[in-house]
C-alpha cells in the first residue's frame, strides 16, 4: 500500500522569495517519487524524480527536492520564485511490481508580484 | 522526445451517447498506459491501468462496463465512455510509460475535456 500527503493545498509567496511545497509519503516498497506541475487547462509536466540514487534531486526551472527516508518526506524547493511558477504542483509516489502511481491532492502555488 | 497526444482535446456530447478518447505515444512504445480523471480543482484519480495486449486493470469503484479501455498496440490506447451522463463530465488524462523498469516516469497527454449535456 502507498499514499502521499501534500500538506498545503495553497501556498502564496512573493516573487523572488523561496518556495517550499511539502510532501510526505508512505509506501510498502522502495518508492520512486516525482513532482509534476500543471498549468491551468494544461497537461502535466515532470519537474523531477527520485529513483533511489542521489537523495538531492535537481529538476527543471531551478526546482529541487530532497528525499528523506527517516522523515518520509520529499519536499520541493526553489530559491527564488518567478511569476511563471504559479501553477498546481503534484507529488507522486510509485512502487510495487507494476509501479502503481498515487497522486497527492495538489498544492496551488500563487506568486505575488 | 517522449510525447503523448490525446484526441480530441475537448468534446461535447449528449446524454446517452458514447464517446471515444484516443491516447497515443508519438515517439516511443508504451508498455503500459494509464487513464486518469480529474475533477475541477482536484487531484488526478487513477481509473485504470492497461498493458498492451491484455485486459485493463480497473481501480476500485470504476465501472469497467462504462469506461471501456482498449490497448491494442504499443502506441495507442482508447477510452470509451459508454452511455455518458452529465456526471461523467470531467477532464480525462492519459499517460504512457515506456517500460516496467523501476522509476520510469509516466509521460502525460494534454488531457481531454468531456462535457455531457
PDB file of C-alpha atoms in Angstrom:
ATOM      1  CA  UNK A   1       0.000   0.000   0.000  1.00  0.00           C
ATOM      2  CA  UNK A   2       1.130   3.543  -0.573  1.00  0.00           C
ATOM      3  CA  UNK A   3      -0.108   7.054  -0.053  1.00  0.00           C
ATOM      4  CA  UNK A   4       1.085  10.603  -0.431  1.00  0.00           C
ATOM      5  CA  UNK A   5       0.103  13.693   1.524  1.00  0.00           C
ATOM      6  CA  UNK A   6       0.653  17.225   0.353  1.00  0.00           C
ATOM      7  CA  UNK A   7       0.463  19.249   3.493  1.00  0.00           C
ATOM      8  CA  UNK A   8      -0.645  22.550   1.975  1.00  0.00           C
ATOM      9  CA  UNK A   9      -3.452  22.985  -0.530  1.00  0.00           C
ATOM     10  CA  UNK A  10      -2.407  26.596  -1.217  1.00  0.00           C
ATOM     11  CA  UNK A  11       0.937  28.342  -0.894  1.00  0.00           C
ATOM     12  CA  UNK A  12       1.429  32.021  -1.580  1.00  0.00           C
ATOM     13  CA  UNK A  13       4.883  33.603  -1.964  1.00  0.00           C
ATOM     14  CA  UNK A  14       6.238  36.887  -3.218  1.00  0.00           C
ATOM     15  CA  UNK A  15       8.217  36.941  -6.423  1.00  0.00           C
ATOM     16  CA  UNK A  16      11.905  36.440  -5.693  1.00  0.00           C
ATOM     17  CA  UNK A  17      11.362  34.664  -2.362  1.00  0.00           C
ATOM     18  CA  UNK A  18      11.929  30.953  -1.677  1.00  0.00           C
ATOM     19  CA  UNK A  19       9.336  28.300  -2.403  1.00  0.00           C
ATOM     20  CA  UNK A  20       8.667  25.267  -0.211  1.00  0.00           C
ATOM     21  CA  UNK A  21       5.980  22.734  -1.142  1.00  0.00           C
ATOM     22  CA  UNK A  22       5.710  19.897   1.325  1.00  0.00           C
ATOM     23  CA  UNK A  23       5.095  16.239   0.584  1.00  0.00           C
ATOM     24  CA  UNK A  24       5.069  13.188   2.839  1.00  0.00           C
ATOM     25  CA  UNK A  25       4.636   9.649   1.632  1.00  0.00           C
ATOM     26  CA  UNK A  26       4.141   6.125   2.859  1.00  0.00           C
ATOM     27  CA  UNK A  27       4.967   3.020   0.906  1.00  0.00           C
ATOM     28  CA  UNK A  28       5.443  -0.690   1.468  1.00  0.00           C
ATOM     29  CA  UNK A  29       8.027  -0.705  -1.309  1.00  0.00           C
ATOM     30  CA  UNK A  30      11.161   1.209  -2.112  1.00  0.00           C
ATOM     31  CA  UNK A  31       9.336   4.054  -3.786  1.00  0.00           C
ATOM     32  CA  UNK A  32      10.067   6.283  -6.695  1.00  0.00           C
ATOM     33  CA  UNK A  33       8.926   9.830  -6.102  1.00  0.00           C
ATOM     34  CA  UNK A  34       8.056  12.549  -8.572  1.00  0.00           C
ATOM     35  CA  UNK A  35       6.924  16.146  -8.692  1.00  0.00           C
ATOM     36  CA  UNK A  36       4.736  17.265 -11.571  1.00  0.00           C
ATOM     37  CA  UNK A  37       3.469  20.736 -12.440  1.00  0.00           C
ATOM     38  CA  UNK A  38       0.160  21.526 -14.123  1.00  0.00           C
ATOM     39  CA  UNK A  39      -0.605  24.937 -15.535  1.00  0.00           C
ATOM     40  CA  UNK A  40      -4.283  25.885 -15.980  1.00  0.00           C
ATOM     41  CA  UNK A  41      -6.084  23.732 -18.544  1.00  0.00           C
ATOM     42  CA  UNK A  42      -2.850  22.010 -19.456  1.00  0.00           C
ATOM     43  CA  UNK A  43      -1.401  18.537 -19.017  1.00  0.00           C
ATOM     44  CA  UNK A  44       1.248  17.567 -16.513  1.00  0.00           C
ATOM     45  CA  UNK A  45       4.956  18.221 -16.840  1.00  0.00           C
ATOM     46  CA  UNK A  46       7.604  16.333 -14.920  1.00  0.00           C
ATOM     47  CA  UNK A  47       9.718  18.596 -12.716  1.00  0.00           C
ATOM     48  CA  UNK A  48      11.986  15.986 -11.153  1.00  0.00           C
ATOM     49  CA  UNK A  49      12.142  12.424  -9.910  1.00  0.00           C
ATOM     50  CA  UNK A  50      13.843  10.340  -7.242  1.00  0.00           C
ATOM     51  CA  UNK A  51      14.643   6.722  -8.038  1.00  0.00           C
ATOM     52  CA  UNK A  52      16.981   5.511  -5.268  1.00  0.00           C
ATOM     53  CA  UNK A  53      20.071   7.305  -6.490  1.00  0.00           C
ATOM     54  CA  UNK A  54      21.130  10.682  -5.074  1.00  0.00           C
ATOM     55  CA  UNK A  55      18.784  11.894  -2.365  1.00  0.00           C
ATOM     56  CA  UNK A  56      19.009  15.517  -3.506  1.00  0.00           C
ATOM     57  CA  UNK A  57      17.385  15.740  -6.879  1.00  0.00           C
ATOM     58  CA  UNK A  58      17.624  18.718  -9.189  1.00  0.00           C
ATOM     59  CA  UNK A  59      14.899  19.347 -11.726  1.00  0.00           C
ATOM     60  CA  UNK A  60      13.903  21.828 -14.351  1.00  0.00           C
ATOM     61  CA  UNK A  61      13.330  25.545 -13.850  1.00  0.00           C
ATOM     62  CA  UNK A  62      15.506  25.698 -10.741  1.00  0.00           C
ATOM     63  CA  UNK A  63      13.440  23.316  -8.619  1.00  0.00           C
ATOM     64  CA  UNK A  64      14.957  20.654  -6.413  1.00  0.00           C
ATOM     65  CA  UNK A  65      13.745  18.138  -3.856  1.00  0.00           C
ATOM     66  CA  UNK A  66      15.384  16.085  -1.137  1.00  0.00           C
ATOM     67  CA  UNK A  67      14.366  12.533  -0.334  1.00  0.00           C
ATOM     68  CA  UNK A  68      14.490  11.983   3.432  1.00  0.00           C
ATOM     69  CA  UNK A  69      13.683   8.402   4.278  1.00  0.00           C
ATOM     70  CA  UNK A  70      13.740   8.953   8.038  1.00  0.00           C
ATOM     71  CA  UNK A  71      11.104  11.667   7.683  1.00  0.00           C
ATOM     72  CA  UNK A  72       9.282  10.006   4.746  1.00  0.00           C
ATOM     73  CA  UNK A  73       9.365  13.359   3.027  1.00  0.00           C
ATOM     74  CA  UNK A  74      10.093  14.673  -0.438  1.00  0.00           C
ATOM     75  CA  UNK A  75       9.662  18.437  -0.198  1.00  0.00           C
ATOM     76  CA  UNK A  76      10.006  20.615  -3.295  1.00  0.00           C
ATOM     77  CA  UNK A  77      12.010  23.834  -3.085  1.00  0.00           C
ATOM     78  CA  UNK A  78      13.164  26.706  -5.243  1.00  0.00           C
ATOM     79  CA  UNK A  79      15.408  29.534  -4.057  1.00  0.00           C
ATOM     80  CA  UNK A  80      13.591  32.327  -5.862  1.00  0.00           C
ATOM     81  CA  UNK A  81      10.014  32.238  -7.157  1.00  0.00           C
ATOM     82  CA  UNK A  82       9.146  33.532 -10.583  1.00  0.00           C
ATOM     83  CA  UNK A  83       5.719  34.606 -11.780  1.00  0.00           C
ATOM     84  CA  UNK A  84       5.704  31.757 -14.266  1.00  0.00           C
ATOM     85  CA  UNK A  85       5.926  29.270 -11.375  1.00  0.00           C
ATOM     86  CA  UNK A  86       2.285  29.927 -10.475  1.00  0.00           C
ATOM     87  CA  UNK A  87       0.577  26.575 -11.086  1.00  0.00           C
ATOM     88  CA  UNK A  88      -0.657  23.405  -9.403  1.00  0.00           C
ATOM     89  CA  UNK A  89       2.019  21.015  -8.165  1.00  0.00           C
ATOM     90  CA  UNK A  90       1.502  17.316  -7.578  1.00  0.00           C
ATOM     91  CA  UNK A  91       3.677  14.972  -5.546  1.00  0.00           C
ATOM     92  CA  UNK A  92       3.513  11.403  -6.834  1.00  0.00           C
ATOM     93  CA  UNK A  93       4.679   8.082  -5.400  1.00  0.00           C
ATOM     94  CA  UNK A  94       5.214   4.984  -7.482  1.00  0.00           C
ATOM     95  CA  UNK A  95       6.050   1.498  -6.320  1.00  0.00           C
ATOM     96  CA  UNK A  96       5.406  -2.193  -6.396  1.00  0.00           C
ATOM     97  CA  UNK A  97       5.772  -4.666  -9.213  1.00  0.00           C
ATOM     98  CA  UNK A  98       3.542  -2.752 -11.587  1.00  0.00           C
ATOM     99  CA  UNK A  99       4.746   0.630 -10.408  1.00  0.00           C
ATOM    100  CA  UNK A 100       1.294   1.762  -9.379  1.00  0.00           C
ATOM    101  CA  UNK A 101       1.123   5.519  -9.138  1.00  0.00           C
ATOM    102  CA  UNK A 102      -0.599   7.533  -6.437  1.00  0.00           C
ATOM    103  CA  UNK A 103      -1.079  11.285  -6.729  1.00  0.00           C
ATOM    104  CA  UNK A 104      -1.188  13.761  -3.904  1.00  0.00           C
ATOM    105  CA  UNK A 105      -4.068  16.184  -3.713  1.00  0.00           C
ATOM    106  CA  UNK A 106      -2.011  19.012  -5.160  1.00  0.00           C
ATOM    107  CA  UNK A 107      -0.685  22.343  -3.951  1.00  0.00           C
ATOM    108  CA  UNK A 108      -1.649  25.511  -5.732  1.00  0.00           C
ATOM    109  CA  UNK A 109       1.251  27.937  -5.799  1.00  0.00           C
ATOM    110  CA  UNK A 110       0.445  31.629  -6.054  1.00  0.00           C
ATOM    111  CA  UNK A 111       3.252  34.073  -6.799  1.00  0.00           C
ATOM    112  CA  UNK A 112       2.611  37.673  -5.818  1.00  0.00           C
ATOM    113  CA  UNK A 113       4.376  40.380  -7.804  1.00  0.00           C
TER     114      UNK A 113
ATOM    115  CA  UNK B   1      11.064  13.126 -27.098  1.00  0.00           C
ATOM    116  CA  UNK B   2       8.501  11.183 -25.075  1.00  0.00           C
ATOM    117  CA  UNK B   3       5.420  12.943 -26.376  1.00  0.00           C
ATOM    118  CA  UNK B   4       1.913  11.711 -25.673  1.00  0.00           C
ATOM    119  CA  UNK B   5      -1.050  13.050 -27.569  1.00  0.00           C
ATOM    120  CA  UNK B   6      -4.759  12.845 -26.883  1.00  0.00           C
ATOM    121  CA  UNK B   7      -7.639  13.272 -29.259  1.00  0.00           C
ATOM    122  CA  UNK B   8      -9.947  15.053 -29.070  1.00  0.00           C
ATOM    123  CA  UNK B   9      -8.801  17.828 -26.745  1.00  0.00           C
ATOM    124  CA  UNK B  10     -12.392  18.610 -25.900  1.00  0.00           C
ATOM    125  CA  UNK B  11     -15.738  17.064 -26.733  1.00  0.00           C
ATOM    126  CA  UNK B  12     -19.373  17.834 -26.018  1.00  0.00           C
ATOM    127  CA  UNK B  13     -21.868  15.021 -26.288  1.00  0.00           C
ATOM    128  CA  UNK B  14     -25.487  14.394 -25.455  1.00  0.00           C
ATOM    129  CA  UNK B  15     -26.536  12.249 -22.543  1.00  0.00           C
ATOM    130  CA  UNK B  16     -26.847   8.597 -23.525  1.00  0.00           C
ATOM    131  CA  UNK B  17     -24.281   8.655 -26.296  1.00  0.00           C
ATOM    132  CA  UNK B  18     -20.792   7.158 -26.250  1.00  0.00           C
ATOM    133  CA  UNK B  19     -17.506   8.988 -26.639  1.00  0.00           C
ATOM    134  CA  UNK B  20     -14.109   7.597 -27.555  1.00  0.00           C
ATOM    135  CA  UNK B  21     -10.871   9.261 -26.474  1.00  0.00           C
ATOM    136  CA  UNK B  22      -7.556   8.273 -28.033  1.00  0.00           C
ATOM    137  CA  UNK B  23      -4.152   8.333 -26.367  1.00  0.00           C
ATOM    138  CA  UNK B  24      -1.026   7.919 -28.477  1.00  0.00           C
ATOM    139  CA  UNK B  25       2.645   7.748 -27.645  1.00  0.00           C
ATOM    140  CA  UNK B  26       4.247   9.507 -30.588  1.00  0.00           C
ATOM    141  CA  UNK B  27       7.928   8.650 -30.301  1.00  0.00           C
ATOM    142  CA  UNK B  28       8.175   5.648 -28.017  1.00  0.00           C
ATOM    143  CA  UNK B  29       6.480   2.338 -27.377  1.00  0.00           C
ATOM    144  CA  UNK B  30       4.313   2.350 -24.308  1.00  0.00           C
ATOM    145  CA  UNK B  31       4.195  -0.953 -22.488  1.00  0.00           C
ATOM    146  CA  UNK B  32       1.743   0.475 -20.027  1.00  0.00           C
ATOM    147  CA  UNK B  33      -0.808   3.225 -20.328  1.00  0.00           C
ATOM    148  CA  UNK B  34      -2.868   4.803 -17.596  1.00  0.00           C
ATOM    149  CA  UNK B  35      -6.157   6.673 -17.593  1.00  0.00           C
ATOM    150  CA  UNK B  36      -6.920   9.341 -15.037  1.00  0.00           C
ATOM    151  CA  UNK B  37      -9.882  11.518 -14.258  1.00  0.00           C
ATOM    152  CA  UNK B  38      -9.547  14.971 -12.784  1.00  0.00           C
ATOM    153  CA  UNK B  39     -12.452  16.904 -11.301  1.00  0.00           C
ATOM    154  CA  UNK B  40     -12.231  20.694 -11.135  1.00  0.00           C
ATOM    155  CA  UNK B  41      -9.623  21.881  -8.656  1.00  0.00           C
ATOM    156  CA  UNK B  42      -8.901  18.325  -7.560  1.00  0.00           C
ATOM    157  CA  UNK B  43      -6.131  15.819  -7.986  1.00  0.00           C
ATOM    158  CA  UNK B  44      -5.920  13.086 -10.571  1.00  0.00           C
ATOM    159  CA  UNK B  45      -7.721   9.861  -9.829  1.00  0.00           C
ATOM    160  CA  UNK B  46      -6.353   6.739 -11.443  1.00  0.00           C
ATOM    161  CA  UNK B  47      -9.137   4.952 -13.283  1.00  0.00           C
ATOM    162  CA  UNK B  48      -7.332   2.028 -14.860  1.00  0.00           C
ATOM    163  CA  UNK B  49      -4.009   0.610 -15.945  1.00  0.00           C
ATOM    164  CA  UNK B  50      -3.652  -1.125 -19.272  1.00  0.00           C
ATOM    165  CA  UNK B  51      -0.825  -3.239 -20.599  1.00  0.00           C
ATOM    166  CA  UNK B  52      -0.597  -3.793 -24.325  1.00  0.00           C
ATOM    167  CA  UNK B  53      -2.464  -6.898 -25.399  1.00  0.00           C
ATOM    168  CA  UNK B  54      -4.137  -7.623 -22.098  1.00  0.00           C
ATOM    169  CA  UNK B  55      -7.253  -6.518 -20.267  1.00  0.00           C
ATOM    170  CA  UNK B  56      -7.159  -3.301 -18.327  1.00  0.00           C
ATOM    171  CA  UNK B  57      -6.991  -3.341 -14.549  1.00  0.00           C
ATOM    172  CA  UNK B  58      -9.604  -1.021 -13.099  1.00  0.00           C
ATOM    173  CA  UNK B  59      -9.376   0.783  -9.792  1.00  0.00           C
ATOM    174  CA  UNK B  60     -11.976   0.118  -7.153  1.00  0.00           C
ATOM    175  CA  UNK B  61     -15.176   1.996  -7.832  1.00  0.00           C
ATOM    176  CA  UNK B  62     -14.575   2.457 -11.562  1.00  0.00           C
ATOM    177  CA  UNK B  63     -17.196   0.742 -13.712  1.00  0.00           C
ATOM    178  CA  UNK B  64     -15.383  -1.298 -16.336  1.00  0.00           C
ATOM    179  CA  UNK B  65     -18.516  -1.674 -18.455  1.00  0.00           C
ATOM    180  CA  UNK B  66     -18.954   2.065 -18.549  1.00  0.00           C
ATOM    181  CA  UNK B  67     -15.344   3.031 -19.161  1.00  0.00           C
ATOM    182  CA  UNK B  68     -14.075   0.663 -21.840  1.00  0.00           C
ATOM    183  CA  UNK B  69     -10.324   0.645 -22.304  1.00  0.00           C
ATOM    184  CA  UNK B  70      -8.509  -0.898 -25.226  1.00  0.00           C
ATOM    185  CA  UNK B  71      -4.727  -1.030 -25.562  1.00  0.00           C
ATOM    186  CA  UNK B  72      -4.406  -2.741 -28.915  1.00  0.00           C
ATOM    187  CA  UNK B  73      -0.894  -1.592 -29.793  1.00  0.00           C
ATOM    188  CA  UNK B  74       2.214  -0.259 -28.114  1.00  0.00           C
ATOM    189  CA  UNK B  75       1.379   3.267 -29.210  1.00  0.00           C
ATOM    190  CA  UNK B  76      -2.385   3.520 -28.842  1.00  0.00           C
ATOM    191  CA  UNK B  77      -4.895   3.188 -26.047  1.00  0.00           C
ATOM    192  CA  UNK B  78      -8.529   4.227 -26.197  1.00  0.00           C
ATOM    193  CA  UNK B  79     -11.057   5.081 -23.507  1.00  0.00           C
ATOM    194  CA  UNK B  80     -14.717   4.842 -24.449  1.00  0.00           C
ATOM    195  CA  UNK B  81     -17.250   6.407 -22.138  1.00  0.00           C
ATOM    196  CA  UNK B  82     -20.441   4.483 -22.847  1.00  0.00           C
ATOM    197  CA  UNK B  83     -23.926   5.876 -22.287  1.00  0.00           C
ATOM    198  CA  UNK B  84     -22.463   9.099 -20.987  1.00  0.00           C
ATOM    199  CA  UNK B  85     -24.283  11.117 -18.336  1.00  0.00           C
ATOM    200  CA  UNK B  86     -23.670  14.655 -17.068  1.00  0.00           C
ATOM    201  CA  UNK B  87     -21.825  13.291 -14.028  1.00  0.00           C
ATOM    202  CA  UNK B  88     -19.246  11.821 -16.411  1.00  0.00           C
ATOM    203  CA  UNK B  89     -18.247  15.356 -17.395  1.00  0.00           C
ATOM    204  CA  UNK B  90     -14.619  15.715 -16.395  1.00  0.00           C
ATOM    205  CA  UNK B  91     -11.035  16.176 -17.559  1.00  0.00           C
ATOM    206  CA  UNK B  92      -9.611  12.839 -18.681  1.00  0.00           C
ATOM    207  CA  UNK B  93      -5.835  12.466 -18.858  1.00  0.00           C
ATOM    208  CA  UNK B  94      -3.852   9.541 -20.151  1.00  0.00           C
ATOM    209  CA  UNK B  95      -0.240   8.722 -19.539  1.00  0.00           C
ATOM    210  CA  UNK B  96       2.201   6.271 -21.037  1.00  0.00           C
ATOM    211  CA  UNK B  97       5.266   4.554 -19.675  1.00  0.00           C
ATOM    212  CA  UNK B  98       7.998   3.119 -21.863  1.00  0.00           C
ATOM    213  CA  UNK B  99       8.735   0.072 -19.743  1.00  0.00           C
ATOM    214  CA  UNK B 100       8.485  -1.705 -16.435  1.00  0.00           C
ATOM    215  CA  UNK B 101      11.888  -0.573 -15.182  1.00  0.00           C
ATOM    216  CA  UNK B 102      11.733   0.884 -11.718  1.00  0.00           C
ATOM    217  CA  UNK B 103      11.461   4.654 -11.685  1.00  0.00           C
ATOM    218  CA  UNK B 104      10.450   5.061 -15.272  1.00  0.00           C
ATOM    219  CA  UNK B 105       8.257   8.113 -15.198  1.00  0.00           C
ATOM    220  CA  UNK B 106       4.989   8.429 -16.966  1.00  0.00           C
ATOM    221  CA  UNK B 107       4.536  10.872 -19.800  1.00  0.00           C
ATOM    222  CA  UNK B 108       1.223  12.620 -19.720  1.00  0.00           C
ATOM    223  CA  UNK B 109      -1.073  13.639 -22.502  1.00  0.00           C
ATOM    224  CA  UNK B 110      -2.593  17.131 -22.592  1.00  0.00           C
ATOM    225  CA  UNK B 111      -5.992  15.867 -21.475  1.00  0.00           C
ATOM    226  CA  UNK B 112      -9.484  15.704 -22.927  1.00  0.00           C
ATOM    227  CA  UNK B 113     -12.278  17.793 -21.505  1.00  0.00           C
ATOM    228  CA  UNK B 114     -15.592  15.952 -21.759  1.00  0.00           C
ATOM    229  CA  UNK B 115     -18.868  17.782 -21.287  1.00  0.00           C
ATOM    230  CA  UNK B 116     -22.071  15.765 -21.310  1.00  0.00           C
ATOM    231  CA  UNK B 117     -25.244  17.782 -21.802  1.00  0.00           C
TER     232      UNK B 117
END
